[in-house]
mmCIF file of C-alpha atoms in Angstrom:
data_model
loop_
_atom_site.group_PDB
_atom_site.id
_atom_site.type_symbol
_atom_site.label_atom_id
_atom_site.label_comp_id
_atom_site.label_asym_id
_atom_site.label_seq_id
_atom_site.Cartn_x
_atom_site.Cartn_y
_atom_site.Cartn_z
ATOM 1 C CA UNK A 106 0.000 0.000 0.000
ATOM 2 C CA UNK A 107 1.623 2.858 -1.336
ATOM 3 C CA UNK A 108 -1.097 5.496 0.200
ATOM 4 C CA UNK A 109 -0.960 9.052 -1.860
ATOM 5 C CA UNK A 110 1.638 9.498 -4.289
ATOM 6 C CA UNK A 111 2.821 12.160 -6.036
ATOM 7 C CA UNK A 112 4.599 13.647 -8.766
ATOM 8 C CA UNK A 113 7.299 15.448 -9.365
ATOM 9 C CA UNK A 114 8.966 15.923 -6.147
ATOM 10 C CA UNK A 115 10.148 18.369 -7.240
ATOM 11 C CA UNK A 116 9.962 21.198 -10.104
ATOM 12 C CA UNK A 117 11.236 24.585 -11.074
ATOM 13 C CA UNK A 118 8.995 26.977 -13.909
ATOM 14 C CA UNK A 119 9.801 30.152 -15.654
ATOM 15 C CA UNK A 120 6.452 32.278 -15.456
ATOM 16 C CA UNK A 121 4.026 31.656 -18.054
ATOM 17 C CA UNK A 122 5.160 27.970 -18.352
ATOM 18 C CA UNK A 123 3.007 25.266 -17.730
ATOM 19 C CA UNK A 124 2.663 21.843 -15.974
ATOM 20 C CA UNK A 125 0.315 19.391 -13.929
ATOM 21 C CA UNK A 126 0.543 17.857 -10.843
ATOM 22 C CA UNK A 127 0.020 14.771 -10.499
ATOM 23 C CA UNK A 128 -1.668 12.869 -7.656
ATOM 24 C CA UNK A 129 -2.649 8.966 -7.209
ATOM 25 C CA UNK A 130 -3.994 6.910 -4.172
ATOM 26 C CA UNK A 131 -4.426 3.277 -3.648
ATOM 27 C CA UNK A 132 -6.539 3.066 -0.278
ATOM 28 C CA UNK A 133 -10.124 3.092 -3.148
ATOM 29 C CA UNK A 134 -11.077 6.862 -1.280
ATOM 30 C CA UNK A 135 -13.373 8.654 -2.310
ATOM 31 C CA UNK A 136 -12.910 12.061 -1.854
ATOM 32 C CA UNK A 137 -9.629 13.523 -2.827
ATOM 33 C CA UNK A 138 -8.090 17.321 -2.122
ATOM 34 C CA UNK A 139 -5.309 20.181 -3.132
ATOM 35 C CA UNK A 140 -3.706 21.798 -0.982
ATOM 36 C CA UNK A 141 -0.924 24.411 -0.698
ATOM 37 C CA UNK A 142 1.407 25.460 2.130
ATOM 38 C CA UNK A 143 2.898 28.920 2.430
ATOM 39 C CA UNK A 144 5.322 29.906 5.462
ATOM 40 C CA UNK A 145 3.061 31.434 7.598
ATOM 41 C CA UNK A 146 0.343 30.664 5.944
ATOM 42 C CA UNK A 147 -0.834 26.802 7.029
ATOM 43 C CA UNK A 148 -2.629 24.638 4.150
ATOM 44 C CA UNK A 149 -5.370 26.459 2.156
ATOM 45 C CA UNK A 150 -7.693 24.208 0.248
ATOM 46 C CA UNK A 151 -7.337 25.071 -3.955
ATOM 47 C CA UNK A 152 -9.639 22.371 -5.130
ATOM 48 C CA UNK A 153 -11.689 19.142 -3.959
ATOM 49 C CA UNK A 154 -12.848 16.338 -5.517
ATOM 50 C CA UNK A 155 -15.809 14.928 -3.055
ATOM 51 C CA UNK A 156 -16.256 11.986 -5.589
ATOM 52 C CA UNK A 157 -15.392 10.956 -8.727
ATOM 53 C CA UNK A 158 -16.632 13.308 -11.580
ATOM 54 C CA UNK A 159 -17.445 16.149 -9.315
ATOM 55 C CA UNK A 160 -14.866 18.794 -8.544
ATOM 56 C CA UNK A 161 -15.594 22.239 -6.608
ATOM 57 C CA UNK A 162 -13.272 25.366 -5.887
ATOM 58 C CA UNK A 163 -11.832 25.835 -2.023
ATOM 59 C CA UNK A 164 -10.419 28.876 -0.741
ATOM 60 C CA UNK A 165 -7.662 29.553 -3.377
ATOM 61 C CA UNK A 166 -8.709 28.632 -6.585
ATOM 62 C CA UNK A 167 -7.994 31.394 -9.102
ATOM 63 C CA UNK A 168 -5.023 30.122 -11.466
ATOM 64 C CA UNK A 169 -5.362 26.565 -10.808
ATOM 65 C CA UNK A 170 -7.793 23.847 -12.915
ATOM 66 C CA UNK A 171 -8.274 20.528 -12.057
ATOM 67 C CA UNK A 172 -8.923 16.991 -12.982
ATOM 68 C CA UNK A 173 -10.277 14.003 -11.583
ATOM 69 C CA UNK A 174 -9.253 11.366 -13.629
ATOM 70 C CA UNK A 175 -10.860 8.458 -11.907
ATOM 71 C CA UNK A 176 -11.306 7.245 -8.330
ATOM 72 C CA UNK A 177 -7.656 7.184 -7.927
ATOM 73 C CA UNK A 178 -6.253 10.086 -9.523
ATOM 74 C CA UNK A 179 -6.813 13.397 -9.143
ATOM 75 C CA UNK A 180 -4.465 16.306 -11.180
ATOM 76 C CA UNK A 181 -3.678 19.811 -10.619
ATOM 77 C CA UNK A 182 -3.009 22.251 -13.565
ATOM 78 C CA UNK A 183 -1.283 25.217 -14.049
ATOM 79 C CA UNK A 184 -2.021 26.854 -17.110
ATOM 80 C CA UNK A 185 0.710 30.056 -17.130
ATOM 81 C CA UNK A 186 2.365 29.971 -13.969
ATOM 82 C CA UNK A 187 3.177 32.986 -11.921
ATOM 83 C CA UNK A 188 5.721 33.585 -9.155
ATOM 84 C CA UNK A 189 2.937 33.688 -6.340
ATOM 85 C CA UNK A 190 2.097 30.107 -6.919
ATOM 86 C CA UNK A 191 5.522 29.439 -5.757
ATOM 87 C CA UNK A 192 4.790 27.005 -3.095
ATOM 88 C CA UNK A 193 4.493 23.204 -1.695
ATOM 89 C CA UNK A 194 1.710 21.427 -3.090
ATOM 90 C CA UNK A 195 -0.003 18.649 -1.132
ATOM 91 C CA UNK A 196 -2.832 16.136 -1.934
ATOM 92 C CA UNK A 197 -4.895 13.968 0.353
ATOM 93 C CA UNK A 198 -7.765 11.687 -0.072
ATOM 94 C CA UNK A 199 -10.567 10.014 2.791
ATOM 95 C CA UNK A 200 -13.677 7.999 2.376
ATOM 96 C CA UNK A 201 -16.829 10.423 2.817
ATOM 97 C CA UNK A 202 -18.898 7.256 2.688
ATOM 98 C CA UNK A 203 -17.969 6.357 6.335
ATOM 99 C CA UNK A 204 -18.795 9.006 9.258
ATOM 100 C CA UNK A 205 -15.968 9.030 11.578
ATOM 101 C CA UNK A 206 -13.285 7.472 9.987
ATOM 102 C CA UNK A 207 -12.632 10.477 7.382
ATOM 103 C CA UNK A 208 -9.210 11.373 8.347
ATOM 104 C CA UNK A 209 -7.672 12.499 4.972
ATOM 105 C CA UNK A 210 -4.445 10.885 4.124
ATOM 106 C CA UNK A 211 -1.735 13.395 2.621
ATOM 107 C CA UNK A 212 0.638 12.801 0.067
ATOM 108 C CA UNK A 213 4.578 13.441 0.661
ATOM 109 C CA UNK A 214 4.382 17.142 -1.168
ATOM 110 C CA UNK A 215 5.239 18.804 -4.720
ATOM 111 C CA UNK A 216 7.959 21.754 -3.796
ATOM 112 C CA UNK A 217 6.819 23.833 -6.607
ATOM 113 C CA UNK A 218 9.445 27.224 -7.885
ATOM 114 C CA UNK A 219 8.028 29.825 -10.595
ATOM 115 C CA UNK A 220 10.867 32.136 -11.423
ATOM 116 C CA UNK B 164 -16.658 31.169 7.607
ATOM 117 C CA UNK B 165 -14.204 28.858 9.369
ATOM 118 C CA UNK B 166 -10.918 29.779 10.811
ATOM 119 C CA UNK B 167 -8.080 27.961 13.327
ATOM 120 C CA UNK B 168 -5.942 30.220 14.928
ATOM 121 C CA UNK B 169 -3.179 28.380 16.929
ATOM 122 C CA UNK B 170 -0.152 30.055 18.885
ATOM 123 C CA UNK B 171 2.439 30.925 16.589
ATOM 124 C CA UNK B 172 6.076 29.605 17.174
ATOM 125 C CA UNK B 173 8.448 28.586 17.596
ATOM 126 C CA UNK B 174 8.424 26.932 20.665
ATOM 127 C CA UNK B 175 11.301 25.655 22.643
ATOM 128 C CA UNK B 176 11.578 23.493 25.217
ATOM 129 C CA UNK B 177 14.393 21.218 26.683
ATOM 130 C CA UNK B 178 14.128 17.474 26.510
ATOM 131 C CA UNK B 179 11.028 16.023 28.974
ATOM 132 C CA UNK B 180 9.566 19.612 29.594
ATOM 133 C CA UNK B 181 5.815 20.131 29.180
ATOM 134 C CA UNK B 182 4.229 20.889 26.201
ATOM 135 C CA UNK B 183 1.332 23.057 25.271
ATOM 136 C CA UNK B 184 0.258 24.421 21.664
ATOM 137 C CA UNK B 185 -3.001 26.698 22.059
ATOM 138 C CA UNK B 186 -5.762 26.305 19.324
ATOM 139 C CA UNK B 187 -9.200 27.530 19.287
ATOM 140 C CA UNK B 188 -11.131 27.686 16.500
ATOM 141 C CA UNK B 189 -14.328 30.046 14.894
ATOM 142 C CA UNK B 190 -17.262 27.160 12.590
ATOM 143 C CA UNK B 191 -20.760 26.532 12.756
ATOM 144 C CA UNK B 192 -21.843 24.030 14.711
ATOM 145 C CA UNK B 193 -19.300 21.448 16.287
ATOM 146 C CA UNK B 194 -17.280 20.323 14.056
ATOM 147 C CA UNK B 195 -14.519 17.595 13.864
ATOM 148 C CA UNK B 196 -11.066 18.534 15.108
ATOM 149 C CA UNK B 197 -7.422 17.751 14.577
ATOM 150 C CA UNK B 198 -3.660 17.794 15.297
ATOM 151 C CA UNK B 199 -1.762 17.045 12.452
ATOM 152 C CA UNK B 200 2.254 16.696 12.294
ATOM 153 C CA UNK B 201 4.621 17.366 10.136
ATOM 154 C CA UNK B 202 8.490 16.199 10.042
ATOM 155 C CA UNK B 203 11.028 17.571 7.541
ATOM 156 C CA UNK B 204 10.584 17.245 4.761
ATOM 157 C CA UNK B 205 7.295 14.923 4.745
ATOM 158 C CA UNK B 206 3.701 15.383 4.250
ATOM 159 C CA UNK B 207 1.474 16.109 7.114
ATOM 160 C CA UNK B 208 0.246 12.834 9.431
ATOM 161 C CA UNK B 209 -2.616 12.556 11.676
ATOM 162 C CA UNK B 210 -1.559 12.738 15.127
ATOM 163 C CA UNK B 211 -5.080 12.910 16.820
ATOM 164 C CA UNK B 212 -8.387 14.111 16.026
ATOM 165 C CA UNK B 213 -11.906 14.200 18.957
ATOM 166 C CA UNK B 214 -15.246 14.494 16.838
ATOM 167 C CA UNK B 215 -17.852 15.849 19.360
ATOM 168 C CA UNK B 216 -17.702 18.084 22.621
ATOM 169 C CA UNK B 217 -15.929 16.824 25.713
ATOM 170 C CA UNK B 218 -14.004 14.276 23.334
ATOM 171 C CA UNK B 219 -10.251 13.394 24.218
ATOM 172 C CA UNK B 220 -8.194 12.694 21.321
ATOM 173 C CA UNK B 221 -4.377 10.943 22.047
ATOM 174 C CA UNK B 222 -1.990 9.129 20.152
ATOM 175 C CA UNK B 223 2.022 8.883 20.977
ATOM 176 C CA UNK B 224 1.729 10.907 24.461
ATOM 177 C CA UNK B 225 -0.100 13.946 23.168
ATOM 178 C CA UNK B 226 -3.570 14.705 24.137
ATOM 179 C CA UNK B 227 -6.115 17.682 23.144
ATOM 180 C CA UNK B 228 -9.863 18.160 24.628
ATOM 181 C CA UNK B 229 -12.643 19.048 22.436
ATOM 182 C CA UNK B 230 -14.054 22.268 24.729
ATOM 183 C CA UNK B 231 -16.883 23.581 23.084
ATOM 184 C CA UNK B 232 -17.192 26.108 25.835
ATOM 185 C CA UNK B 233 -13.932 27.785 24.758
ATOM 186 C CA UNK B 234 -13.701 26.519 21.332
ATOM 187 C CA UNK B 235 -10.507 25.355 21.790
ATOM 188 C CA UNK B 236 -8.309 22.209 21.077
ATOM 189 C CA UNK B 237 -5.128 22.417 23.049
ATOM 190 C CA UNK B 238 -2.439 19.724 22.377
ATOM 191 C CA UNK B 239 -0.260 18.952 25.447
ATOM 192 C CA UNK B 240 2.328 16.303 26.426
ATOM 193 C CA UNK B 241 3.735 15.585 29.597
ATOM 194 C CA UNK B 242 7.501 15.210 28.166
ATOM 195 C CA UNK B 243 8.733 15.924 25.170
ATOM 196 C CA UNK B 244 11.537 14.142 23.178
ATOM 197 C CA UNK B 245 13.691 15.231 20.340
ATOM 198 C CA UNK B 246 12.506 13.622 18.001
ATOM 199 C CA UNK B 247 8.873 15.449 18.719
ATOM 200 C CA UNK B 248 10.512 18.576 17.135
ATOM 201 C CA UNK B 249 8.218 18.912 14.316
ATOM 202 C CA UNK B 250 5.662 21.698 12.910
ATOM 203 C CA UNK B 251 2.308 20.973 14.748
ATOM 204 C CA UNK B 252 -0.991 22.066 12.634
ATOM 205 C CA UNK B 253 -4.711 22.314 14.402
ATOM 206 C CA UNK B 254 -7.480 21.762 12.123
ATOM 207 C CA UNK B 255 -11.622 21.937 11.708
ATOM 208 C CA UNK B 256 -13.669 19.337 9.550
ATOM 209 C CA UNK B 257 -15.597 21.724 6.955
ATOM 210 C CA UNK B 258 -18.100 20.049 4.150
ATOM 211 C CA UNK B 259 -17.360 17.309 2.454
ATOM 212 C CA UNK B 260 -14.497 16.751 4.794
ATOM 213 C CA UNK B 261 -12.837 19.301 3.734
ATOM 214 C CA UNK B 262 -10.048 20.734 6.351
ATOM 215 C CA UNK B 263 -9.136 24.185 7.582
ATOM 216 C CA UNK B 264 -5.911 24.486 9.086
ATOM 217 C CA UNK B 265 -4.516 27.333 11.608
ATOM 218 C CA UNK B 266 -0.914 28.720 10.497
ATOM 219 C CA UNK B 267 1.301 25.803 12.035
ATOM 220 C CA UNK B 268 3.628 25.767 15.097
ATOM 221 C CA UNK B 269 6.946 24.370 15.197
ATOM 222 C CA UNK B 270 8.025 22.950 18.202
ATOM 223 C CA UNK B 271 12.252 22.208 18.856
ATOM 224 C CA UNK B 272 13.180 20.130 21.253
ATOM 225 C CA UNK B 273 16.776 20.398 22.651
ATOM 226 C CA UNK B 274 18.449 17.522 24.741
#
């Protein structure tokens, strides 16, 4: 069990370039989430994914698009990067199905540079 | 809307000192709350979570008390080790389990 991955570990942009994040987990969740973590800041939700083929903004949304894939992949999009979404980038997933036991499970982090 | 606002850090404390990180928190109704850690370098894990009023979350040593009165989730352990040194994050359950998390406080622990 391999829990959330994701990829790259890594990545450096120039502003205006593109990429996607990419996010898998293996524990059959059902809900899956994006993140971002800012010194000073905490995590601030950027998109959700309550179930497969439903996705909904969070609290920072604006420059970011996202995809969910199927029940075990959910990607995050940057269409022209800018240097304020310099930042680490984590995903998580939980079951919503079970009332109690949603404790989202996070993903080792994307550390994410726009020059 | 929903906010966490936790003490802000860091904190310091010598090997098997006392530990306290403050948390209260602003949400409609009584939601879910949790202490997540993170090490260096790693994602965040759950450390301990309570889900209604009165609830005692604990895992590892730590401990935090759902007080609805206060709105507040402290996280306290009796005696910490080095290798607790960490950045400590309080959170609410929102919809659709989604999580709000207060700023993060790192804790060092010297020897």
């Amino acid at each position: 069990n391999a829990g959330v991955t994701q990829t790259p570990k890594f990545q450096v942009l120039k502003t205006g370039q593109s990429m996607t994040l990419q996010c898998a987990q293996d524990m059959n969740h059902n809900s899956m989430y994006w993140y971002r973590q800012d010194p000073g800041m905490g995590l601030r939700l950027i998109y959700y994914s309550a179930s497969e083929g439903t996705t909904d903004k969070g609290e920072v949304p604006n420059g970011y698009n996202v995809s969910r894939l199927n029940k075990r992949e959910f990607s995050l999009r940057l269409e022209s990067a800018a240097p304020s979404q310099t930042s680490v980038y984590f995903c998580a997933s939980t079951n919503l199905d079970r009332p109690g036991t949603d404790t989202q499970y996070f993903g080792p982090g994307t550390r994410l540079t726009v020059l | 809307g929903n906010s966490v606002t936790q003490m802000e850090g860091p904190v310091t404390l010598s090997e098997e000192a006392f530990l306290t990180i403050n948390c209260t928190y602003t949400a409609t109704g009584y939601p879910s709350l949790f202490w997540y850690v993170q090490y260096p370098g790693e994602g965040l894990q759950l450390l301990l979570k309570a889900t209604k009023a009165d609830d005692k979350g604990s895992n590892k040593g730590f401990e935090a008390t759902y007080r609805k009165e206060t709105t507040s989730f402290h996280l306290e352990k009796g005696s910490v080790q080095v290798s607790d040194s960490a950045v400590y994050f309080c959170a609410l359950r929102g919809g659709y389990s989604t999580l709000t998390f207060g700023k993060g406080t790192m804790l060092l622990v010297s020897p």
